[in-house]
CSV table of N, CA and C in Angstrom, one decimal:
chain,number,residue,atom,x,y,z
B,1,UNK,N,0.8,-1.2,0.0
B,1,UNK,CA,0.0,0.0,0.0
B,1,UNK,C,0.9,1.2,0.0
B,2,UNK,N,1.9,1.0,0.8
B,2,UNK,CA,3.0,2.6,0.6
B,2,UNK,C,3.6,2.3,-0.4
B,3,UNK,N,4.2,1.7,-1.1
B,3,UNK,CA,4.5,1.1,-2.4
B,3,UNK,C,3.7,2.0,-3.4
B,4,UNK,N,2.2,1.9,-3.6
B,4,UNK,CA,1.3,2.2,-4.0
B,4,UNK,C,0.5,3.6,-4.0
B,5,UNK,N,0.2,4.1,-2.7
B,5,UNK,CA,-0.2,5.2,-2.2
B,5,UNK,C,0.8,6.0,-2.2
B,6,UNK,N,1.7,5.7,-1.7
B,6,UNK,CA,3.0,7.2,-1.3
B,6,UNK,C,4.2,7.0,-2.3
B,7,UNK,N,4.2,5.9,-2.9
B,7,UNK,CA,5.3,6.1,-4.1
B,7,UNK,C,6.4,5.7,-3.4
B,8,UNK,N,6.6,4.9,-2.5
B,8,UNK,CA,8.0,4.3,-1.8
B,8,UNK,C,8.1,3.2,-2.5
B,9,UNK,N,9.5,2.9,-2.4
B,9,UNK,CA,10.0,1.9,-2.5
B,9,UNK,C,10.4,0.4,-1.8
B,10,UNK,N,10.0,-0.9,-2.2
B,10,UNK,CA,9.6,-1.6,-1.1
B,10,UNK,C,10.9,-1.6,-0.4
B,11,UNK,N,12.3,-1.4,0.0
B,11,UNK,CA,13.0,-1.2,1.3
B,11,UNK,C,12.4,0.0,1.8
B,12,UNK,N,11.3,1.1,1.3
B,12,UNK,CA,11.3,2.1,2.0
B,12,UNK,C,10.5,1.7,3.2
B,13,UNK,N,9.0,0.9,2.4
B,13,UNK,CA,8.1,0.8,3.0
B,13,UNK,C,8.1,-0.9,3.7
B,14,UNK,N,9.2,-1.4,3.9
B,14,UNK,CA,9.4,-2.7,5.2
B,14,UNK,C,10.0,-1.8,6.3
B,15,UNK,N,11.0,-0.7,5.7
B,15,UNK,CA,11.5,0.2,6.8
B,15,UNK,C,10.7,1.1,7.4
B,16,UNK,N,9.5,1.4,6.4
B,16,UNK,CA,8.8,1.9,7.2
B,16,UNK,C,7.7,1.5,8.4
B,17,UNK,N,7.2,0.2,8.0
B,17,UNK,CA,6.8,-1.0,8.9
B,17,UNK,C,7.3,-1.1,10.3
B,18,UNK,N,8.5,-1.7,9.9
B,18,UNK,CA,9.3,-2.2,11.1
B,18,UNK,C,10.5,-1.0,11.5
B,19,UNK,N,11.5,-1.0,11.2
B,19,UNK,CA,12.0,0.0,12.5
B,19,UNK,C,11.7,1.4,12.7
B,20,UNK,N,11.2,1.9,11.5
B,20,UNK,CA,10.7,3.5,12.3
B,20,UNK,C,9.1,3.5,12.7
B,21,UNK,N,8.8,2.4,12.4
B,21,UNK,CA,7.1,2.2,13.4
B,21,UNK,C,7.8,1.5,14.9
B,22,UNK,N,8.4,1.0,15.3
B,22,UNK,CA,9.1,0.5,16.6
B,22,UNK,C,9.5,2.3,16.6
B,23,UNK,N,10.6,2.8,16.2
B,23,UNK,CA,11.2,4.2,16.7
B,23,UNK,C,9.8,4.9,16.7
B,24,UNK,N,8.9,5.3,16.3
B,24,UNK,CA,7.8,5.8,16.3
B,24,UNK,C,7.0,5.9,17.5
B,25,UNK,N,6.9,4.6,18.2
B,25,UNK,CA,6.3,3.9,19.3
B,25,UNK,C,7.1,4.3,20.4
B,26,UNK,N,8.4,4.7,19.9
B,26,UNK,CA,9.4,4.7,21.3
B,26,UNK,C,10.0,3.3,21.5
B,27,UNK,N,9.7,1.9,20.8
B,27,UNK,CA,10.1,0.7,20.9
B,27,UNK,C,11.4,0.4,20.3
B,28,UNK,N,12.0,0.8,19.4
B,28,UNK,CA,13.2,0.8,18.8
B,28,UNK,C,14.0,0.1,20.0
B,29,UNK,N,14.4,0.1,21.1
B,29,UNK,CA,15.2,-0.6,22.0
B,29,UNK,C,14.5,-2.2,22.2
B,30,UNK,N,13.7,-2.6,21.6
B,30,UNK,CA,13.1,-3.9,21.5
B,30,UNK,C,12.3,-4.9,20.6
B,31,UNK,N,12.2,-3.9,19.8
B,31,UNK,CA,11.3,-4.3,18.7
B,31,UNK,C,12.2,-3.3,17.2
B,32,UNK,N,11.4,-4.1,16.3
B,32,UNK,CA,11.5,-3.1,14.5
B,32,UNK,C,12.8,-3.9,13.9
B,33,UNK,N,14.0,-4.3,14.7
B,33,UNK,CA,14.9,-4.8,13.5
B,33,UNK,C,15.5,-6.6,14.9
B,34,UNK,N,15.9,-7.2,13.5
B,34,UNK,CA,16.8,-8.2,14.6
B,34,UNK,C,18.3,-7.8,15.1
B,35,UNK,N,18.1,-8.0,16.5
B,35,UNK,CA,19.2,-8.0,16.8
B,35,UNK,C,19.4,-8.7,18.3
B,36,UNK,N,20.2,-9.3,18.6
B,36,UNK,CA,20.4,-9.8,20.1
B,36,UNK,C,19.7,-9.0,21.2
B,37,UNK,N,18.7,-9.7,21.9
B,37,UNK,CA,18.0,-8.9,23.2
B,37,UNK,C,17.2,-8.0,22.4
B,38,UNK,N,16.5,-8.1,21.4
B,38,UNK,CA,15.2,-7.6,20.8
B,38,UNK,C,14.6,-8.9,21.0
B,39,UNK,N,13.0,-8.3,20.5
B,39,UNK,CA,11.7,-9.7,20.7
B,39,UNK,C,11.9,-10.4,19.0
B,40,UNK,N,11.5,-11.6,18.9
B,40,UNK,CA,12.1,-12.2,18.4
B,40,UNK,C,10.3,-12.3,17.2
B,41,UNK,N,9.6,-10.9,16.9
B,41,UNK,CA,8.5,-10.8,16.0
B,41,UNK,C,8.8,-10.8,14.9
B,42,UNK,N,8.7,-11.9,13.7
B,42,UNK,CA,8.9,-12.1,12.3
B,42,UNK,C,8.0,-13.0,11.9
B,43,UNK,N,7.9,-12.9,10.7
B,43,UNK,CA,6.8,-13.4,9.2
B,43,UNK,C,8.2,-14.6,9.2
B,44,UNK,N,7.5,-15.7,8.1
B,44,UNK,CA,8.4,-16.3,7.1
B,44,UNK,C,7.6,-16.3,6.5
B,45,UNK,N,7.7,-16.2,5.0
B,45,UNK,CA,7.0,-16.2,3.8
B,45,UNK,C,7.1,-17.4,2.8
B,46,UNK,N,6.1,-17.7,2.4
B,46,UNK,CA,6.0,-18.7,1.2
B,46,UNK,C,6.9,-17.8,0.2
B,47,UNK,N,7.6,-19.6,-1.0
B,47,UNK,CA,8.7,-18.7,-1.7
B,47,UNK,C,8.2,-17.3,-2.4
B,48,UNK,N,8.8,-16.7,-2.5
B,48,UNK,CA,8.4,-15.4,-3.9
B,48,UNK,C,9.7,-14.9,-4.6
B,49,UNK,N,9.4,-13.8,-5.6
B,49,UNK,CA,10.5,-13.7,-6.2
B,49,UNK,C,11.9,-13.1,-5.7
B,50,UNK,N,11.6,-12.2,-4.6
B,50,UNK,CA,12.4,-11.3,-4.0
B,50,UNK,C,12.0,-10.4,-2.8
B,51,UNK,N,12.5,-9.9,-2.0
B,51,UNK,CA,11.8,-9.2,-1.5
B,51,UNK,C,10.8,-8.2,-1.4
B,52,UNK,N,11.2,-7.1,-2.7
B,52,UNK,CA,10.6,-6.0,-3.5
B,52,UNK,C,9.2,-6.7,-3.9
B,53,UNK,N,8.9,-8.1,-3.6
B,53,UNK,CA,7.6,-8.4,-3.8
B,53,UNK,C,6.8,-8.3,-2.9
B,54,UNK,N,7.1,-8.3,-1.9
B,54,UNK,CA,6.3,-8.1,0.0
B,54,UNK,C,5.4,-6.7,-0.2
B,55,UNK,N,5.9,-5.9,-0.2
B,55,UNK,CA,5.1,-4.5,-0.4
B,55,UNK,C,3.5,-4.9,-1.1
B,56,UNK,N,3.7,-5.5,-2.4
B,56,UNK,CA,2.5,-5.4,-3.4
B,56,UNK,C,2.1,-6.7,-3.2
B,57,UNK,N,2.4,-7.4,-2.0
B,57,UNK,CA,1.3,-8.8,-1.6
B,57,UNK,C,0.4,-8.5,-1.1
B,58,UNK,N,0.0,-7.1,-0.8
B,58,UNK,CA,-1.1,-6.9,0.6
B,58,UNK,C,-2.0,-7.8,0.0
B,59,UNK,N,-3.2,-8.9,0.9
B,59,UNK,CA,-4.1,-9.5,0.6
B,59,UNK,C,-3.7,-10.5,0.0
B,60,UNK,N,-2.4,-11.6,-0.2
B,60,UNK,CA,-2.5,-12.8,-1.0
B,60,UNK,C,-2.1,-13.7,0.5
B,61,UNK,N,-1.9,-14.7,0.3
B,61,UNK,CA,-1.5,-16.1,1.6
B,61,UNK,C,-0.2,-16.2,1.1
B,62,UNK,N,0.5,-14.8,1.8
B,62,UNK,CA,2.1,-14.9,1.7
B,62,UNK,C,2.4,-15.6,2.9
B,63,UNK,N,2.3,-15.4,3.9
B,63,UNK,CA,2.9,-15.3,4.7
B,63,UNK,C,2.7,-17.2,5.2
B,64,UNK,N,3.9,-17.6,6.0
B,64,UNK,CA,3.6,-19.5,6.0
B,64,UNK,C,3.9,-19.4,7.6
B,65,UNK,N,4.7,-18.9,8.3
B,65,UNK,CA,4.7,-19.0,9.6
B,65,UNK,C,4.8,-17.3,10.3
B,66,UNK,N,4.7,-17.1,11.7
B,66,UNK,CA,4.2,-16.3,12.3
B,66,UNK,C,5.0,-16.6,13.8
B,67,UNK,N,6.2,-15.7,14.2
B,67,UNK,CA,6.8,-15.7,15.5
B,67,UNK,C,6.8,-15.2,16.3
B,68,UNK,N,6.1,-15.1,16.9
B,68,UNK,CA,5.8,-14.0,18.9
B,68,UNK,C,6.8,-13.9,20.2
B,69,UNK,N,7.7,-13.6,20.2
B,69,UNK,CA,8.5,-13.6,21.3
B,69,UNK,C,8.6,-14.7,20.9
B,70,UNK,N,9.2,-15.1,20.1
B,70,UNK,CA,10.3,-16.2,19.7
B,70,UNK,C,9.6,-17.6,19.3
B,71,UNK,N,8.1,-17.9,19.9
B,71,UNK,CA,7.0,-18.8,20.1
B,71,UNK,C,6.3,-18.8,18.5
B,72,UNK,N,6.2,-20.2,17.5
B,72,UNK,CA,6.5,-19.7,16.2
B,72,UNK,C,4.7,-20.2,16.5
B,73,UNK,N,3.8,-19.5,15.9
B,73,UNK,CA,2.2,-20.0,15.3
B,73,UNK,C,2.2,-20.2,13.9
């Protein structure tokens, strides 16, 4: 949709997602990127072609697993 709507590019708009929506929140010290002693919240996706495809999936059955504090659904 930011891909779409705002004319980003899709590293703009995963960056915009995840670490400056954590910095946004004030969460940045725990959340938005991986790193040691952050929460461990990430997608794994069914294959696709690249990343630059994530943006313009909104609405398909990308996504195959789902991790919460490390706990995978």
């Amino acid at each position: 949709l930011g891909c779409i709507k705002s004319r980003l590019l899709p590293e703009e708009a995963i960056n915009a997602a995840t670490i400056n929506g954590a910095y946004a929140l004030e969460l940045e010290a725990e959340l938005g990127s991986l790193e040691i002693g952050k929460r461990a919240n990430l997608f794994i996706t069914r294959p696709i072609p690249s990343i630059a495809y994530i943006p313009y999936a909104f609405g398909s059955d990308l996504i195959d697993k789902v991790l919460l504090n490390g706990e995978v659904y």
